[in-house]
Short mmCIF file of C-alpha atoms and ligand atoms in Angstrom, two decimals:
data_model
loop_
_atom_site.label_atom_id
_atom_site.label_comp_id
_atom_site.label_asym_id
_atom_site.label_seq_id
_atom_site.Cartn_x
_atom_site.Cartn_y
_atom_site.Cartn_z
CA MET A 29 82.70 75.35 125.82
CA ARG A 30 82.74 74.61 122.65
CA ARG A 31 86.12 73.60 121.41
CA ILE A 32 86.87 75.24 117.51
CA GLY A 33 90.01 74.86 115.67
CA ILE A 34 91.05 77.41 112.66
CA VAL A 35 93.65 76.45 110.40
CA GLY A 36 95.75 80.49 109.69
CA ALA A 37 95.48 83.80 111.10
CA GLY A 38 94.54 85.52 108.42
CA GLN A 39 91.93 87.96 107.78
CA ALA A 40 89.28 85.82 107.86
CA GLY A 41 90.54 83.30 110.36
CA LEU A 42 91.66 86.06 112.92
CA VAL A 43 88.39 88.01 112.71
CA LEU A 44 85.95 84.56 113.50
CA ALA A 45 88.46 83.57 116.11
CA ILE A 46 88.44 86.80 118.09
CA GLY A 47 84.56 86.81 117.16
CA LEU A 48 84.15 83.70 118.69
CA ARG A 49 86.21 84.23 121.97
CA GLN A 50 84.33 87.52 122.71
CA LEU A 51 81.08 84.78 123.28
CA GLY A 52 83.32 82.98 125.18
CA TYR A 53 83.64 79.43 122.32
CA ALA A 54 86.70 77.65 123.60
CA VAL A 55 89.25 79.25 119.96
CA THR A 56 92.70 77.56 119.13
CA VAL A 57 94.28 78.84 115.52
CA PHE A 58 96.65 77.22 114.14
CA ALA A 59 99.02 80.37 113.19
CA GLU A 60 102.02 79.24 109.99
CA ARG A 61 104.38 82.11 111.71
CA PRO A 62 104.42 84.27 114.91
CA ALA A 63 103.14 88.12 114.88
CA ALA A 64 107.24 89.73 114.49
CA GLU A 65 107.64 87.58 111.42
CA VAL A 66 104.55 88.68 110.41
CA ARG A 67 105.48 92.08 110.74
CA ALA A 68 108.81 91.68 109.44
CA GLY A 69 108.07 89.32 106.20
CA ARG A 70 107.14 91.09 102.27
CA LEU A 71 104.09 92.80 101.11
CA VAL A 72 101.43 90.05 101.00
CA SER A 73 97.87 92.62 99.69
CA ASN A 74 96.87 95.48 99.23
CA GLN A 75 93.80 95.05 101.81
CA CYS A 76 91.17 97.75 100.51
CA LEU A 77 88.39 97.32 103.23
CA PHE A 78 84.92 99.02 102.14
CA ALA A 79 82.94 99.80 105.02
CA PRO A 80 80.65 96.76 105.43
CA ALA A 81 84.57 94.61 106.48
CA LEU A 82 85.05 97.88 108.34
CA ARG A 83 82.20 98.15 110.01
CA ARG A 84 82.43 94.67 111.86
CA GLU A 85 86.10 95.29 112.62
CA ARG A 86 84.31 97.72 114.94
CA GLU A 87 82.20 96.06 116.16
CA LEU A 88 84.15 93.59 117.32
CA GLY A 89 86.89 96.39 119.03
CA ILE A 90 89.30 95.53 116.50
CA GLY A 91 89.28 98.77 114.24
CA PHE A 92 92.80 99.49 115.76
CA TRP A 93 93.22 102.20 113.29
CA ASP A 94 91.05 104.48 112.99
CA GLY A 95 92.16 108.27 112.98
CA GLU A 96 95.65 106.65 111.76
CA ALA A 97 95.08 104.91 108.90
CA PRO A 98 94.06 107.32 106.05
CA PRO A 99 91.04 107.34 104.72
CA VAL A 100 89.69 106.05 101.15
CA GLY A 101 86.98 109.11 100.74
CA GLU A 102 86.80 109.00 97.34
CA ILE A 103 87.05 106.93 94.02
CA SER A 104 88.40 108.63 90.40
CA PHE A 105 87.93 106.15 87.71
CA ALA A 106 89.54 106.75 84.02
CA ALA A 107 89.63 104.63 81.22
CA ALA A 108 92.38 105.00 78.30
CA GLY A 109 91.49 106.51 75.25
CA ASP A 110 93.50 107.35 71.72
CA GLY A 111 95.20 109.74 72.60
CA SER A 112 97.14 110.91 76.11
CA GLU A 113 93.80 112.02 77.74
CA PRO A 114 91.90 110.00 79.00
CA SER A 115 88.26 109.30 77.17
CA MET A 116 86.75 109.02 79.71
CA ALA A 117 87.10 110.12 83.97
CA TRP A 118 84.86 111.45 87.23
CA ARG A 119 85.39 111.33 89.75
CA VAL A 120 82.86 110.56 93.19
CA ALA A 121 83.05 111.19 96.81
CA LEU A 122 82.23 107.61 98.95
CA ASP A 123 79.29 107.72 101.72
CA ARG A 124 81.90 105.60 104.33
CA PRO A 125 85.09 106.15 103.65
CA ALA A 126 87.12 103.33 102.58
CA GLN A 127 90.71 101.71 104.45
CA SER A 128 93.72 100.40 103.52
CA VAL A 129 95.52 99.03 106.58
CA ASP A 130 98.32 96.85 106.40
CA GLN A 131 97.67 92.95 106.68
CA ARG A 132 101.15 92.24 108.60
CA VAL A 133 100.57 95.52 110.72
CA LYS A 134 96.42 93.83 111.24
CA VAL A 135 97.48 90.24 112.19
CA SER A 136 100.58 90.83 114.17
CA ARG A 137 97.85 93.57 116.40
CA TRP A 138 95.38 91.08 116.12
CA LEU A 139 97.80 87.63 116.75
CA ALA A 140 98.00 89.98 120.01
CA GLU A 141 94.90 90.29 120.66
CA PHE A 142 93.37 86.83 120.87
CA GLU A 143 96.10 85.84 122.66
CA ARG A 144 94.61 89.20 124.97
CA LEU A 145 91.35 87.42 125.51
CA GLY A 146 92.69 83.89 126.40
CA GLY A 147 92.78 82.23 122.63
CA GLU A 148 95.16 79.47 122.27
CA LEU A 149 97.73 80.35 119.49
CA ARG A 150 100.23 77.44 118.17
CA ILE A 151 102.57 78.65 116.33
CA ARG A 152 102.59 75.48 113.05
CA ARG A 153 102.24 75.15 109.59
CA VAL A 154 99.13 72.65 109.00
CA THR A 155 99.63 69.99 106.63
CA PRO A 156 96.94 68.44 105.05
CA ALA A 157 97.68 64.48 106.10
CA ASP A 158 97.81 66.99 110.26
CA LEU A 159 94.42 67.96 109.72
CA ASP A 160 93.09 64.14 111.04
CA GLU A 161 94.78 64.23 114.26
CA CYS A 162 93.34 67.93 114.48
CA ALA A 163 90.08 67.63 113.98
CA ARG A 164 89.50 64.76 116.24
CA GLU A 165 90.61 67.76 118.90
CA PHE A 166 88.38 69.80 117.87
CA GLU A 167 83.91 69.89 118.01
CA LEU A 168 84.36 71.93 114.43
CA LEU A 169 88.01 72.15 112.39
CA VAL A 170 87.79 75.28 109.70
CA VAL A 171 90.65 75.55 107.44
CA ALA A 172 91.25 79.64 106.64
CA ALA A 173 94.73 78.90 104.89
CA GLY A 174 94.45 81.62 102.50
CA ARG A 175 94.58 80.24 98.13
CA GLY A 176 95.98 76.97 97.04
CA PRO A 177 97.62 75.03 96.50
CA GLN A 178 97.98 72.77 100.06
CA PHE A 179 94.04 72.50 100.79
CA ASP A 180 93.14 72.38 96.70
CA ALA A 181 92.69 68.32 96.04
CA LEU A 182 90.52 68.73 99.91
CA PHE A 183 88.34 71.12 98.50
CA PRO A 184 88.04 70.51 95.09
CA ARG A 185 86.65 73.54 92.22
CA ASP A 186 83.39 73.92 91.42
CA GLY A 187 82.79 73.97 87.89
CA GLU A 188 79.33 75.66 88.36
CA ARG A 189 80.52 78.25 90.39
CA SER A 190 83.87 79.22 88.61
CA PRO A 191 84.45 80.42 85.28
CA TYR A 192 87.67 80.52 84.53
CA ARG A 193 90.68 77.79 84.90
CA GLU A 194 93.55 79.69 84.14
CA PRO A 195 94.63 83.30 86.17
CA GLN A 196 93.22 86.09 84.02
CA ARG A 197 95.49 89.17 85.09
CA ALA A 198 99.42 89.16 85.60
CA ILE A 199 99.39 91.19 89.19
CA GLY A 200 102.55 93.03 89.85
CA VAL A 201 102.10 95.54 93.19
CA ALA A 202 104.48 97.71 95.41
CA TYR A 203 104.26 100.54 98.43
CA VAL A 204 105.80 103.70 96.83
CA ALA A 205 106.01 106.91 99.53
CA GLY A 206 107.24 110.13 98.03
CA THR A 207 104.89 113.50 96.84
CA LEU A 208 101.89 110.64 96.55
CA ASP A 209 99.67 113.03 99.37
CA ALA A 210 97.96 115.09 97.25
CA VAL A 211 96.53 112.06 95.25
CA PRO A 212 93.27 111.11 97.41
CA GLY A 213 91.05 108.44 97.80
CA LEU A 214 91.61 104.87 95.35
CA THR A 215 92.49 105.86 92.09
CA PHE A 216 91.79 103.84 89.48
CA GLY A 217 92.62 103.34 85.90
CA MET A 218 90.81 100.87 83.06
CA ALA A 219 92.99 99.74 79.61
CA PRO A 220 92.30 97.25 76.94
CA VAL A 221 95.13 95.38 78.05
CA GLY A 222 94.63 95.73 82.12
CA GLU A 223 94.00 97.80 85.32
CA PHE A 224 95.86 99.96 87.66
CA PHE A 225 95.27 101.87 91.04
CA LEU A 226 96.66 103.71 93.42
CA LEU A 227 95.68 103.94 97.15
CA PRO A 228 96.57 105.34 100.67
CA VAL A 229 97.69 102.58 103.15
CA LEU A 230 98.94 102.77 106.50
CA SER A 231 102.43 99.75 106.55
CA VAL A 232 104.57 98.39 108.90
CA HIS A 233 106.00 101.31 107.17
CA GLY A 234 104.09 104.15 108.09
CA PRO A 235 101.47 105.66 105.65
CA VAL A 236 102.13 105.00 101.98
CA HIS A 237 101.06 104.39 98.61
CA GLY A 238 100.14 101.17 96.98
CA ILE A 239 99.93 100.81 93.64
CA GLY A 240 99.09 98.08 91.38
CA PHE A 241 99.08 96.65 87.77
CA PHE A 242 96.88 94.26 86.96
CA GLY A 243 97.77 92.96 82.63
CA VAL A 244 95.99 90.79 80.55
CA PRO A 245 98.05 87.57 80.43
CA GLY A 246 99.90 87.79 77.69
CA GLY A 247 99.91 90.89 76.58
CA PRO A 248 101.62 94.40 77.23
CA MET A 249 100.85 94.01 80.58
CA ASP A 250 102.19 91.12 81.38
CA VAL A 251 105.48 92.39 82.17
CA TRP A 252 106.41 91.33 85.87
CA ASP A 253 108.20 87.69 85.53
CA GLY A 254 111.72 88.82 85.19
CA VAL A 255 111.54 91.67 87.54
CA THR A 256 113.37 90.73 90.57
CA GLY A 257 114.67 94.08 92.56
CA VAL A 258 112.17 96.88 93.80
CA GLU A 259 114.07 99.61 91.56
CA GLN A 260 113.36 97.64 88.54
CA HIS A 261 110.09 97.16 89.82
CA HIS A 262 109.38 101.08 90.05
CA GLU A 263 110.81 101.70 86.81
CA THR A 264 109.02 98.89 85.18
CA ALA A 265 105.41 100.69 86.84
CA ARG A 266 106.49 103.74 85.19
CA LYS A 267 106.67 102.59 82.02
CA LEU A 268 103.51 100.70 81.94
CA LEU A 269 102.02 104.26 83.29
CA ARG A 270 103.79 106.81 80.95
CA THR A 271 102.20 103.72 77.62
CA HIS A 272 99.32 102.86 79.00
CA TYR A 273 98.25 105.73 81.07
CA PRO A 274 99.73 108.90 79.93
CA TRP A 275 97.57 110.92 81.46
CA GLN A 276 99.19 109.49 84.52
CA ALA A 277 102.88 109.17 82.98
CA THR A 278 104.20 111.49 85.89
CA LEU A 279 102.75 109.98 88.92
CA LEU A 280 104.93 108.04 90.28
CA ASP A 281 108.08 110.39 88.77
CA GLU A 282 109.07 111.59 93.06
CA ALA A 283 107.95 109.04 94.35
CA TYR A 284 110.13 106.31 95.18
CA PRO A 285 110.22 102.35 97.02
CA VAL A 286 110.46 101.66 100.11
CA ALA A 287 112.03 98.82 100.87
CA PRO A 288 113.64 95.90 99.40
CA THR A 289 110.64 93.68 100.68
CA GLU A 290 107.70 95.88 99.74
CA THR A 291 107.12 94.72 96.17
CA LEU A 292 104.63 91.75 95.13
CA HIS A 293 104.72 89.59 91.68
CA GLY A 294 101.57 87.17 90.98
CA ARG A 295 98.35 85.46 89.14
CA ILE A 296 95.70 83.93 91.28
CA THR A 297 92.53 81.83 89.47
CA PRO A 298 89.51 83.06 90.43
CA VAL A 299 87.76 80.07 92.22
CA VAL A 300 85.36 78.53 94.07
CA ARG A 301 85.79 75.46 96.16
CA HIS A 302 83.73 72.78 97.24
CA PRO A 303 83.81 73.82 101.36
CA VAL A 304 83.38 70.83 103.12
CA GLY A 305 86.48 68.58 102.97
CA THR A 306 86.13 64.65 103.95
CA LEU A 307 89.35 63.70 106.10
CA PRO A 308 91.19 59.78 105.79
CA SER A 309 88.78 59.26 108.96
CA GLY A 310 86.05 60.67 107.53
CA ALA A 311 85.70 64.00 109.54
CA LYS A 312 84.33 66.78 107.64
CA VAL A 313 86.45 70.68 107.78
CA LEU A 314 84.85 73.88 106.53
CA ALA A 315 86.85 75.88 104.26
CA MET A 316 86.45 79.08 104.62
CA GLY A 317 88.10 82.72 102.98
CA ASP A 318 90.32 82.44 100.18
CA THR A 319 90.79 78.55 100.31
CA ALA A 320 86.80 78.22 100.28
CA VAL A 321 86.42 80.78 97.10
CA THR A 322 89.25 83.02 95.49
CA ASN A 323 88.53 86.09 93.50
CA ASP A 324 91.09 87.94 91.24
CA PRO A 325 92.63 90.66 93.47
CA VAL A 326 91.33 93.69 90.55
CA GLY A 327 87.90 93.62 92.57
CA GLY A 328 89.04 94.49 95.82
CA GLN A 329 86.54 92.21 97.46
CA GLY A 330 88.55 88.83 98.82
CA ALA A 331 89.54 90.94 102.35
CA ASN A 332 86.31 92.00 102.48
CA MET A 333 84.48 88.62 101.67
CA ALA A 334 87.42 86.84 104.22
CA ALA A 335 85.04 89.38 107.00
CA ARG A 336 81.99 88.52 105.43
CA ALA A 337 82.84 85.29 105.67
CA ALA A 338 83.41 85.66 109.39
CA ARG A 339 80.49 86.93 110.45
CA ALA A 340 78.19 84.72 108.20
CA TYR A 341 80.24 81.74 110.06
CA GLN A 342 79.97 82.71 113.75
CA ASP A 343 75.52 83.29 113.34
CA ALA A 344 76.41 79.90 112.11
CA ILE A 345 78.08 78.31 114.90
CA VAL A 346 76.09 80.00 117.33
CA ASP A 347 72.74 79.52 116.01
CA ARG A 348 74.25 75.94 115.85
CA GLY A 349 73.70 76.10 120.22
CA ASP A 350 74.14 72.49 121.57
CA ARG A 351 74.38 70.78 118.15
CA PRO A 352 77.28 69.02 116.50
CA PHE A 353 79.05 70.32 113.62
CA ASP A 354 77.95 68.10 111.20
CA GLU A 355 78.16 67.93 107.59
CA GLU A 356 74.78 70.13 106.78
CA PHE A 357 76.08 72.73 109.77
CA MET A 358 79.07 73.18 107.36
CA HIS A 359 76.81 73.29 104.10
CA ASP A 360 74.68 75.97 105.97
CA ALA A 361 76.91 77.96 107.42
CA PHE A 362 78.85 78.39 103.88
CA ALA A 363 75.23 78.94 101.74
CA ARG A 364 75.22 82.19 104.67
CA TYR A 365 78.63 83.09 103.47
CA TRP A 366 77.45 82.24 99.80
CA ARG A 367 74.73 84.97 100.02
CA HIS A 368 76.96 87.64 100.01
CA ALA A 369 80.12 86.11 98.45
CA ARG A 370 78.27 85.56 94.84
CA HIS A 371 77.17 89.40 94.09
CA ALA A 372 81.37 89.75 94.87
CA THR A 373 82.36 86.82 92.78
CA ARG A 374 79.88 87.57 90.04
CA PHE A 375 81.08 91.45 90.49
CA THR A 376 85.09 90.63 90.17
CA ASN A 377 84.79 87.77 86.89
CA ASP A 378 82.96 90.17 84.85
CA LEU A 379 85.53 93.23 85.95
CA LEU A 380 88.23 90.32 84.56
CA ALA A 381 86.11 90.33 81.15
CA PRO A 382 86.11 92.85 78.39
CA PRO A 383 83.43 95.98 79.29
CA PRO A 384 80.44 95.33 77.36
CA ALA A 385 78.77 97.92 75.63
CA HIS A 386 75.60 98.46 78.69
CA VAL A 387 78.83 98.83 80.85
CA LEU A 388 80.47 100.90 78.90
CA ALA A 389 77.66 102.74 78.20
CA THR A 390 77.49 103.88 82.46
CA LEU A 391 80.41 104.55 83.32
CA ASP A 392 80.27 106.86 80.10
CA THR A 393 77.28 108.74 81.73
CA ALA A 394 78.58 108.85 84.44
CA GLN A 395 81.10 111.56 83.78
CA ARG A 396 77.51 113.52 83.63
CA VAL A 397 75.20 112.02 85.91
CA PRO A 398 76.95 111.91 89.62
CA ARG A 399 73.97 109.27 90.89
CA VAL A 400 75.75 107.00 88.37
CA ALA A 401 79.31 107.52 88.97
CA HIS A 402 77.97 107.29 92.98
CA ARG A 403 76.62 103.97 92.07
CA PHE A 404 79.29 102.22 90.11
CA ALA A 405 81.55 103.16 93.52
CA HIS A 406 79.65 101.57 95.69
CA LEU A 407 79.17 98.44 93.95
CA PHE A 408 83.07 98.24 95.85
CA GLU A 409 81.35 98.05 98.89
CA ASN A 410 78.20 96.65 97.58
CA PRO A 411 78.51 94.20 95.37
CA ALA A 412 75.44 92.54 95.51
CA ASP A 413 73.81 95.92 93.84
CA TYR A 414 75.35 94.55 90.63
CA GLU A 415 73.01 91.33 89.51
CA GLY A 416 69.86 93.48 89.28
CA TRP A 417 71.71 96.08 87.41
CA LEU A 418 75.02 95.82 85.21
CA GLY A 419 74.49 91.85 86.04
CA ASP A 420 71.69 92.62 83.71
CA PRO A 421 72.48 94.70 80.00
CA ASP A 422 68.28 95.25 79.63
CA ALA A 423 67.37 96.92 83.07
CA ALA A 424 71.68 98.39 82.85
CA MET A 425 70.21 100.11 79.28
CA GLN A 426 66.55 101.06 81.36
CA TYR A 427 68.58 102.36 84.29
CA LEU A 428 70.82 104.65 81.79
CA ARG A 429 67.34 105.57 79.87
CA ASP A 430 65.66 106.63 83.26
CA VAL A 431 68.11 108.67 84.92
CA GLN A 432 68.91 110.37 81.57
CA SER A 433 64.73 111.96 81.72
CA GLY A 434 64.68 112.31 85.74
CA VAL A 435 63.24 109.45 86.51
CA GLN A 436 63.15 109.53 90.21
CA SER A 437 62.47 106.51 91.64
CA VAL A 438 65.10 104.58 90.54
CA PRO A 439 66.16 102.01 93.06
CA GLU A 440 69.89 103.23 94.18
CA ALA A 441 71.04 100.40 96.46
CA GLY A 442 74.79 101.71 97.13
CA THR A 443 73.19 103.97 98.90
CA ALA A 444 71.21 101.61 100.86
CA PRO A 445 72.13 101.05 104.52
CA VAL A 446 74.98 98.67 104.66
CA THR A 447 73.73 95.13 105.95
CA LYS A 448 75.13 92.28 107.76
C1 FAD B 12 98.16 91.60 95.73
C2 FAD B 12 96.60 91.47 96.53
C3 FAD B 12 95.90 92.62 96.20
C4 FAD B 12 94.72 92.89 96.82
N1 FAD B 12 93.53 93.76 97.11
C5 FAD B 12 92.78 93.35 98.06
C6 FAD B 12 91.92 94.62 98.51
O1 FAD B 12 92.02 95.98 98.19
N2 FAD B 12 90.44 94.90 98.87
C7 FAD B 12 90.33 93.30 99.58
O2 FAD B 12 89.25 92.92 100.14
N3 FAD B 12 91.27 92.54 98.95
C8 FAD B 12 92.25 92.44 97.61
N4 FAD B 12 93.22 91.23 98.15
C9 FAD B 12 92.76 90.45 98.75
C10 FAD B 12 92.74 89.89 100.10
O3 FAD B 12 94.27 89.46 100.65
C11 FAD B 12 92.20 88.19 100.02
O4 FAD B 12 91.24 88.20 99.47
C12 FAD B 12 92.58 88.08 101.68
O5 FAD B 12 93.76 88.34 102.66
C13 FAD B 12 91.94 86.31 102.12
O6 FAD B 12 91.61 86.36 103.22
P1 FAD B 12 91.99 84.77 104.07
O7 FAD B 12 92.30 85.10 105.29
O8 FAD B 12 90.93 83.86 103.81
O9 FAD B 12 93.60 84.27 103.77
P2 FAD B 12 94.63 85.32 103.81
O10 FAD B 12 95.00 86.59 104.46
O11 FAD B 12 95.78 84.83 103.38
O12 FAD B 12 95.49 84.23 105.45
C14 FAD B 12 95.92 83.29 105.48
C15 FAD B 12 96.46 83.40 106.41
O13 FAD B 12 97.00 81.16 106.27
C16 FAD B 12 98.75 81.63 106.57
N5 FAD B 12 97.90 79.40 106.53
C17 FAD B 12 98.63 78.67 105.01
N6 FAD B 12 98.55 78.36 104.99
C18 FAD B 12 98.70 77.28 106.52
C19 FAD B 12 98.97 76.47 107.15
N7 FAD B 12 99.47 75.35 106.68
N8 FAD B 12 98.91 76.00 108.49
C20 FAD B 12 99.03 77.45 109.21
N9 FAD B 12 98.74 78.65 108.86
C21 FAD B 12 98.37 78.77 107.28
C22 FAD B 12 98.56 81.92 105.94
O14 FAD B 12 100.39 82.34 107.10
C23 FAD B 12 97.66 83.07 106.69
O15 FAD B 12 98.72 83.96 107.69
C24 FAD B 12 94.27 91.32 97.21
C25 FAD B 12 95.12 90.24 97.33
C26 FAD B 12 95.76 90.89 96.68
C27 FAD B 12 96.89 89.16 96.61
#
């Protein structure tokens, strides 16, 4: 039985660990905290998972919350205009509903599932200095410990794949309850000063809504640094809605913060890292999930990509057979993942820049041509469609001309079957 060690029990590490355990590998997971502490902790993410990532969880039999988690069946988009009404707005159903289950709910349940499957769980915060000792025990050691800075030196920034050196958004998220049940699906608002979203979530407190603001640093939505209490957060959120998304001014009027632990503030620098780290002994370790590729959460891709990474790494491990998990293997595993992750990374990084003319034209056309709205909304589950479409201004404008003149043969990658 091949021995695999995984540092970090998050969306990436645990999905890989459970998948490998189901195939009979001897897997040890190093988790910072036991399940009860994870559940009792602070809000960590907003984790909207789209169909391909959900499918992976269901294949493994660990999508425990179907039927309980509110389905995210549609996306509503609106962009701020000069007055109180949006300059453009559209709404479209997703072919396959998305879902947001609080990572504290998932991780605590998955830790139990991993142990039930015979996996070894060690509650221990692993430092970079500990890695050599860990690496000696395993044929392969994967570091899936989330975003920096603890392992940043081990996995240096890949400048060619990382256009940003600084955070591009000031983030403020809260879980709220109240009379938001009437708001279906994912609501996304865009303004020159930043974005906001609202989303139903199954949290540790039951069904709630997550509301998040992503402000351009230094701008009028970069407001979270001095915010401490949950009430102050709530009032700040209401003010942001009134000021920058006036058509949503009353959205939170009847809502209330769920608990003092249910806010999160921060800034994240998007980065792609060299995925193979060399320890002082010369042993190699492989980065995974946010430790390897961190995107700004505005595109809702990180947890989705973590599930993709788990699948790509598992396939690479299985295909390796009895051969050593050497550096060549590690580069191959990451390359398999990067085939998907590069699309999510490009899509997200471009979302952080002011939208160019062809994107604005596309969003505008989406109001009148449902298939354009449909294709745009499905970029969140299939960012691979971005490169040959909105990633290419000429192709994007040609697509708009084609759909407006009724050409039927335009490829619609958003409706393609979901690939693994
Ligand atoms: C505000 C916000 C909103 C988001 N919204 C979305 C969204 O809608 N959709 C989406 O797809 N993604 C979203 N994300 C991103 C998503 O949460 C991450 O990309 C995803 O959780 C990454 O998974 P991971 O397993 O790589 O890392 P993590 O989920 O961070 O897990 C890492 C684990 O490693 C543990 N760990 C850390 N250090 C050590 C150590 N030294 N030793 C042992 N264990 C350690 C941690 O405790 C943690 O359990 C959002 C993120 C934020 C912050």
